Amino acid sequence: MSHVLPVPKAVKDLFDDLLGRPVTVNPADPLKAADVPRTTFALYTDERMQLMAVIGMDFQLTAYAGAAIGLIPPGGAEACIEDKEISKMIGENAGEICNILAGLINKEDAPRVKLHQTFLPGQNPPADAVNHLLALGRRLDLKVDVSGYGGGKISIALVG
């Protein structure tokens, strides 16, 4: 069996549980090429190190979710957005979120995937990962609003 995209409710439930606060999710437009430099990329591979999925979180969601999981006040996320730079602590927190997001992709009877690498905004993800995240097809694009913080977009793209 191959991997299937998660339903929006699964994304909502994971963020609710992970951040310990309510979130809302709504459909969103796909990421555009202009968004790439300000996007967190998470690359997921199988046991043969084949790329199976790419998840992208825009700058705002990286900042807000990274702050919320670390119990950093919303002002910490807003400072990152204003400075156009993700702080070290919020970046580490965002990387942990990316690790946990693998649970959205892993299903019974499908090859197990795990987080292989994370690229924070400003870092250069591999071109094939960027292409997969920008391609139309097996993808889910959502706006995630974190109660008390703010929101941003997440894009989940399955490879193959």
PDB file of C-alpha atoms in Angstrom:
ATOM      1  CA  MET A   1       0.000   0.000   0.000  1.00  0.00           C
ATOM      2  CA  SER A   2       1.264   3.495  -0.764  1.00  0.00           C
ATOM      3  CA  HIS A   3       1.127   6.595   1.371  1.00  0.00           C
ATOM      4  CA  VAL A   4      -1.989   8.737   1.362  1.00  0.00           C
ATOM      5  CA  LEU A   5      -2.386  12.378   2.198  1.00  0.00           C
ATOM      6  CA  PRO A   6      -3.749  13.133   5.641  1.00  0.00           C
ATOM      7  CA  VAL A   7      -7.186  14.667   5.939  1.00  0.00           C
ATOM      8  CA  PRO A   8      -7.342  18.237   7.279  1.00  0.00           C
ATOM      9  CA  LYS A   9      -8.843  16.996  10.573  1.00  0.00           C
ATOM     10  CA  ALA A  10      -5.746  14.844  11.182  1.00  0.00           C
ATOM     11  CA  VAL A  11      -3.538  17.918  10.699  1.00  0.00           C
ATOM     12  CA  LYS A  12      -5.759  19.923  13.068  1.00  0.00           C
ATOM     13  CA  ASP A  13      -5.748  17.185  15.716  1.00  0.00           C
ATOM     14  CA  LEU A  14      -1.970  16.747  15.559  1.00  0.00           C
ATOM     15  CA  PHE A  15      -1.333  20.491  15.969  1.00  0.00           C
ATOM     16  CA  ASP A  16      -3.990  20.732  18.742  1.00  0.00           C
ATOM     17  CA  ASP A  17      -2.303  17.938  20.697  1.00  0.00           C
ATOM     18  CA  LEU A  18       1.239  19.028  19.944  1.00  0.00           C
ATOM     19  CA  LEU A  19       0.799  22.692  20.830  1.00  0.00           C
ATOM     20  CA  GLY A  20      -1.651  22.168  23.679  1.00  0.00           C
ATOM     21  CA  ARG A  21      -3.980  24.840  22.333  1.00  0.00           C
ATOM     22  CA  PRO A  22      -6.770  24.990  19.783  1.00  0.00           C
ATOM     23  CA  VAL A  23      -5.938  25.427  16.125  1.00  0.00           C
ATOM     24  CA  THR A  24      -8.137  25.888  13.096  1.00  0.00           C
ATOM     25  CA  VAL A  25      -7.336  24.656   9.615  1.00  0.00           C
ATOM     26  CA  ASN A  26      -8.740  25.822   6.301  1.00  0.00           C
ATOM     27  CA  PRO A  27      -7.870  25.193   2.659  1.00  0.00           C
ATOM     28  CA  ALA A  28      -5.078  27.397   1.307  1.00  0.00           C
ATOM     29  CA  ASP A  29      -3.442  28.144  -2.016  1.00  0.00           C
ATOM     30  CA  PRO A  30      -0.311  26.129  -2.826  1.00  0.00           C
ATOM     31  CA  LEU A  31       3.096  27.618  -2.132  1.00  0.00           C
ATOM     32  CA  LYS A  32       4.617  29.593  -4.968  1.00  0.00           C
ATOM     33  CA  ALA A  33       8.236  29.752  -6.094  1.00  0.00           C
ATOM     34  CA  ALA A  34       8.549  33.217  -4.515  1.00  0.00           C
ATOM     35  CA  ASP A  35       7.691  31.652  -1.114  1.00  0.00           C
ATOM     36  CA  VAL A  36      10.587  29.140  -1.175  1.00  0.00           C
ATOM     37  CA  PRO A  37      13.281  31.278   0.523  1.00  0.00           C
ATOM     38  CA  ARG A  38      10.953  31.924   3.480  1.00  0.00           C
ATOM     39  CA  THR A  39       9.722  28.335   3.889  1.00  0.00           C
ATOM     40  CA  THR A  40      10.794  25.550   6.231  1.00  0.00           C
ATOM     41  CA  PHE A  41      11.312  22.327   4.261  1.00  0.00           C
ATOM     42  CA  ALA A  42      11.112  18.908   5.895  1.00  0.00           C
ATOM     43  CA  LEU A  43      12.251  15.914   3.834  1.00  0.00           C
ATOM     44  CA  TYR A  44      10.972  12.439   4.684  1.00  0.00           C
ATOM     45  CA  THR A  45      12.613   9.240   3.453  1.00  0.00           C
ATOM     46  CA  ASP A  46      12.012   5.507   3.654  1.00  0.00           C
ATOM     47  CA  GLU A  47      14.549   2.974   4.924  1.00  0.00           C
ATOM     48  CA  ARG A  48      16.323   3.028   1.519  1.00  0.00           C
ATOM     49  CA  MET A  49      16.753   6.815   1.867  1.00  0.00           C
ATOM     50  CA  GLN A  50      14.338   7.466  -1.006  1.00  0.00           C
ATOM     51  CA  LEU A  51      12.479  10.745  -0.752  1.00  0.00           C
ATOM     52  CA  MET A  52       8.829   9.927   0.008  1.00  0.00           C
ATOM     53  CA  ALA A  53       7.326  13.250   1.122  1.00  0.00           C
ATOM     54  CA  VAL A  54       8.101  16.925   1.564  1.00  0.00           C
ATOM     55  CA  ILE A  55       6.353  19.206   4.040  1.00  0.00           C
ATOM     56  CA  GLY A  56       6.705  22.946   3.890  1.00  0.00           C
ATOM     57  CA  MET A  57       5.698  25.462   6.548  1.00  0.00           C
ATOM     58  CA  ASP A  58       5.751  29.128   5.636  1.00  0.00           C
ATOM     59  CA  PHE A  59       7.719  31.616   7.721  1.00  0.00           C
ATOM     60  CA  GLN A  60       4.723  32.649   9.837  1.00  0.00           C
ATOM     61  CA  LEU A  61       3.678  29.101  10.750  1.00  0.00           C
ATOM     62  CA  THR A  62       7.316  28.204  11.476  1.00  0.00           C
ATOM     63  CA  ALA A  63       7.536  31.146  13.892  1.00  0.00           C
ATOM     64  CA  TYR A  64       4.119  30.776  15.551  1.00  0.00           C
ATOM     65  CA  ALA A  65       4.145  26.972  15.925  1.00  0.00           C
ATOM     66  CA  GLY A  66       7.817  26.958  16.966  1.00  0.00           C
ATOM     67  CA  ALA A  67       7.054  29.523  19.665  1.00  0.00           C
ATOM     68  CA  ALA A  68       3.834  27.853  20.827  1.00  0.00           C
ATOM     69  CA  ILE A  69       5.386  24.402  21.316  1.00  0.00           C
ATOM     70  CA  GLY A  70       8.215  25.943  23.344  1.00  0.00           C
ATOM     71  CA  LEU A  71       5.836  28.061  25.449  1.00  0.00           C
ATOM     72  CA  ILE A  72       7.550  31.173  24.108  1.00  0.00           C
ATOM     73  CA  PRO A  73       5.190  34.167  24.282  1.00  0.00           C
ATOM     74  CA  PRO A  74       3.620  35.266  20.975  1.00  0.00           C
ATOM     75  CA  GLY A  75       5.906  38.307  21.005  1.00  0.00           C
ATOM     76  CA  GLY A  76       8.861  35.983  20.381  1.00  0.00           C
ATOM     77  CA  ALA A  77       7.280  34.768  17.152  1.00  0.00           C
ATOM     78  CA  GLU A  78       6.298  38.297  16.172  1.00  0.00           C
ATOM     79  CA  ALA A  79       9.899  39.451  16.713  1.00  0.00           C
ATOM     80  CA  CYS A  80      11.121  36.710  14.362  1.00  0.00           C
ATOM     81  CA  ILE A  81       8.601  37.815  11.731  1.00  0.00           C
ATOM     82  CA  GLU A  82       9.538  41.470  12.153  1.00  0.00           C
ATOM     83  CA  ASP A  83      13.287  40.686  12.019  1.00  0.00           C
ATOM     84  CA  LYS A  84      12.736  38.252   9.105  1.00  0.00           C
ATOM     85  CA  GLU A  85      14.848  35.688  10.946  1.00  0.00           C
ATOM     86  CA  ILE A  86      13.866  32.558  12.864  1.00  0.00           C
ATOM     87  CA  SER A  87      15.612  32.489  16.258  1.00  0.00           C
ATOM     88  CA  LYS A  88      17.754  29.499  17.173  1.00  0.00           C
ATOM     89  CA  MET A  89      15.286  28.241  19.799  1.00  0.00           C
ATOM     90  CA  ILE A  90      12.194  28.643  17.606  1.00  0.00           C
ATOM     91  CA  GLY A  91      14.095  26.983  14.747  1.00  0.00           C
ATOM     92  CA  GLU A  92      14.961  23.989  16.928  1.00  0.00           C
ATOM     93  CA  ASN A  93      11.328  23.771  18.040  1.00  0.00           C
ATOM     94  CA  ALA A  94      10.156  23.914  14.417  1.00  0.00           C
ATOM     95  CA  GLY A  95      12.530  21.060  13.593  1.00  0.00           C
ATOM     96  CA  GLU A  96      10.943  18.976  16.344  1.00  0.00           C
ATOM     97  CA  ILE A  97       7.497  19.749  14.932  1.00  0.00           C
ATOM     98  CA  CYS A  98       8.713  18.522  11.529  1.00  0.00           C
ATOM     99  CA  ASN A  99       9.868  15.276  13.141  1.00  0.00           C
ATOM    100  CA  ILE A 100       6.439  14.709  14.694  1.00  0.00           C
ATOM    101  CA  LEU A 101       4.667  15.578  11.422  1.00  0.00           C
ATOM    102  CA  ALA A 102       5.955  12.256  10.031  1.00  0.00           C
ATOM    103  CA  GLY A 103       3.020  10.740  11.922  1.00  0.00           C
ATOM    104  CA  LEU A 104       0.685  12.335   9.378  1.00  0.00           C
ATOM    105  CA  ILE A 105       2.319  10.345   6.585  1.00  0.00           C
ATOM    106  CA  ASN A 106       2.955   6.996   8.277  1.00  0.00           C
ATOM    107  CA  LYS A 107       0.087   4.554   7.907  1.00  0.00           C
ATOM    108  CA  GLU A 108      -0.293   0.824   8.450  1.00  0.00           C
ATOM    109  CA  ASP A 109       0.658  -1.305   5.438  1.00  0.00           C
ATOM    110  CA  ALA A 110       2.809   1.479   3.933  1.00  0.00           C
ATOM    111  CA  PRO A 111       6.592   1.790   4.102  1.00  0.00           C
ATOM    112  CA  ARG A 112       7.620   3.723   7.210  1.00  0.00           C
ATOM    113  CA  VAL A 113       9.000   7.198   6.602  1.00  0.00           C
ATOM    114  CA  LYS A 114      11.043   9.338   8.940  1.00  0.00           C
ATOM    115  CA  LEU A 115      12.339  12.861   8.953  1.00  0.00           C
ATOM    116  CA  HIS A 116      15.623  12.926   7.053  1.00  0.00           C
ATOM    117  CA  GLN A 117      16.489  16.610   6.989  1.00  0.00           C
ATOM    118  CA  THR A 118      15.024  20.023   7.822  1.00  0.00           C
ATOM    119  CA  PHE A 119      15.869  23.302   6.127  1.00  0.00           C
ATOM    120  CA  LEU A 120      14.780  26.477   7.909  1.00  0.00           C
ATOM    121  CA  PRO A 121      13.939  29.669   6.005  1.00  0.00           C
ATOM    122  CA  GLY A 122      17.066  31.050   4.376  1.00  0.00           C
ATOM    123  CA  GLN A 123      18.743  27.646   4.064  1.00  0.00           C
ATOM    124  CA  ASN A 124      18.880  25.999   0.647  1.00  0.00           C
ATOM    125  CA  PRO A 125      16.848  22.791   0.352  1.00  0.00           C
ATOM    126  CA  PRO A 126      17.684  20.411  -2.513  1.00  0.00           C
ATOM    127  CA  ALA A 127      16.136  21.356  -5.860  1.00  0.00           C
ATOM    128  CA  ASP A 128      14.189  18.089  -6.113  1.00  0.00           C
ATOM    129  CA  ALA A 129      12.506  18.753  -2.750  1.00  0.00           C
ATOM    130  CA  VAL A 130      11.569  22.262  -3.865  1.00  0.00           C
ATOM    131  CA  ASN A 131      10.185  20.899  -7.147  1.00  0.00           C
ATOM    132  CA  HIS A 132       8.079  18.292  -5.331  1.00  0.00           C
ATOM    133  CA  LEU A 133       6.656  20.882  -2.960  1.00  0.00           C
ATOM    134  CA  LEU A 134       5.767  23.253  -5.800  1.00  0.00           C
ATOM    135  CA  ALA A 135       4.305  20.571  -8.107  1.00  0.00           C
ATOM    136  CA  LEU A 136       0.584  20.080  -8.343  1.00  0.00           C
ATOM    137  CA  GLY A 137      -0.688  16.581  -7.673  1.00  0.00           C
ATOM    138  CA  ARG A 138      -0.690  14.544  -4.457  1.00  0.00           C
ATOM    139  CA  ARG A 139      -0.608  17.448  -2.031  1.00  0.00           C
ATOM    140  CA  LEU A 140      -2.550  19.127   0.751  1.00  0.00           C
ATOM    141  CA  ASP A 141      -2.361  22.878   1.360  1.00  0.00           C
ATOM    142  CA  LEU A 142      -3.808  24.325   4.554  1.00  0.00           C
ATOM    143  CA  LYS A 143      -3.821  27.535   6.557  1.00  0.00           C
ATOM    144  CA  VAL A 144      -3.209  26.693  10.218  1.00  0.00           C
ATOM    145  CA  ASP A 145      -4.195  29.290  12.831  1.00  0.00           C
ATOM    146  CA  VAL A 146      -2.731  28.761  16.295  1.00  0.00           C
ATOM    147  CA  SER A 147      -4.990  30.226  19.000  1.00  0.00           C
ATOM    148  CA  GLY A 148      -3.298  33.099  20.807  1.00  0.00           C
ATOM    149  CA  TYR A 149      -0.431  33.263  18.304  1.00  0.00           C
ATOM    150  CA  GLY A 150      -1.235  33.540  14.612  1.00  0.00           C
ATOM    151  CA  GLY A 151      -1.234  31.403  11.528  1.00  0.00           C
ATOM    152  CA  GLY A 152       0.451  30.415   8.342  1.00  0.00           C
ATOM    153  CA  LYS A 153       0.461  27.787   5.628  1.00  0.00           C
ATOM    154  CA  ILE A 154       1.523  24.173   5.591  1.00  0.00           C
ATOM    155  CA  SER A 155       1.915  22.147   2.407  1.00  0.00           C
ATOM    156  CA  ILE A 156       2.254  18.374   2.398  1.00  0.00           C
ATOM    157  CA  ALA A 157       3.409  16.756  -0.858  1.00  0.00           C
ATOM    158  CA  LEU A 158       3.810  13.031  -1.444  1.00  0.00           C
ATOM    159  CA  VAL A 159       6.510  11.929  -3.882  1.00  0.00           C
ATOM    160  CA  GLY A 160       5.665   9.418  -6.585  1.00  0.00           C
TER     161      GLY A 160
END
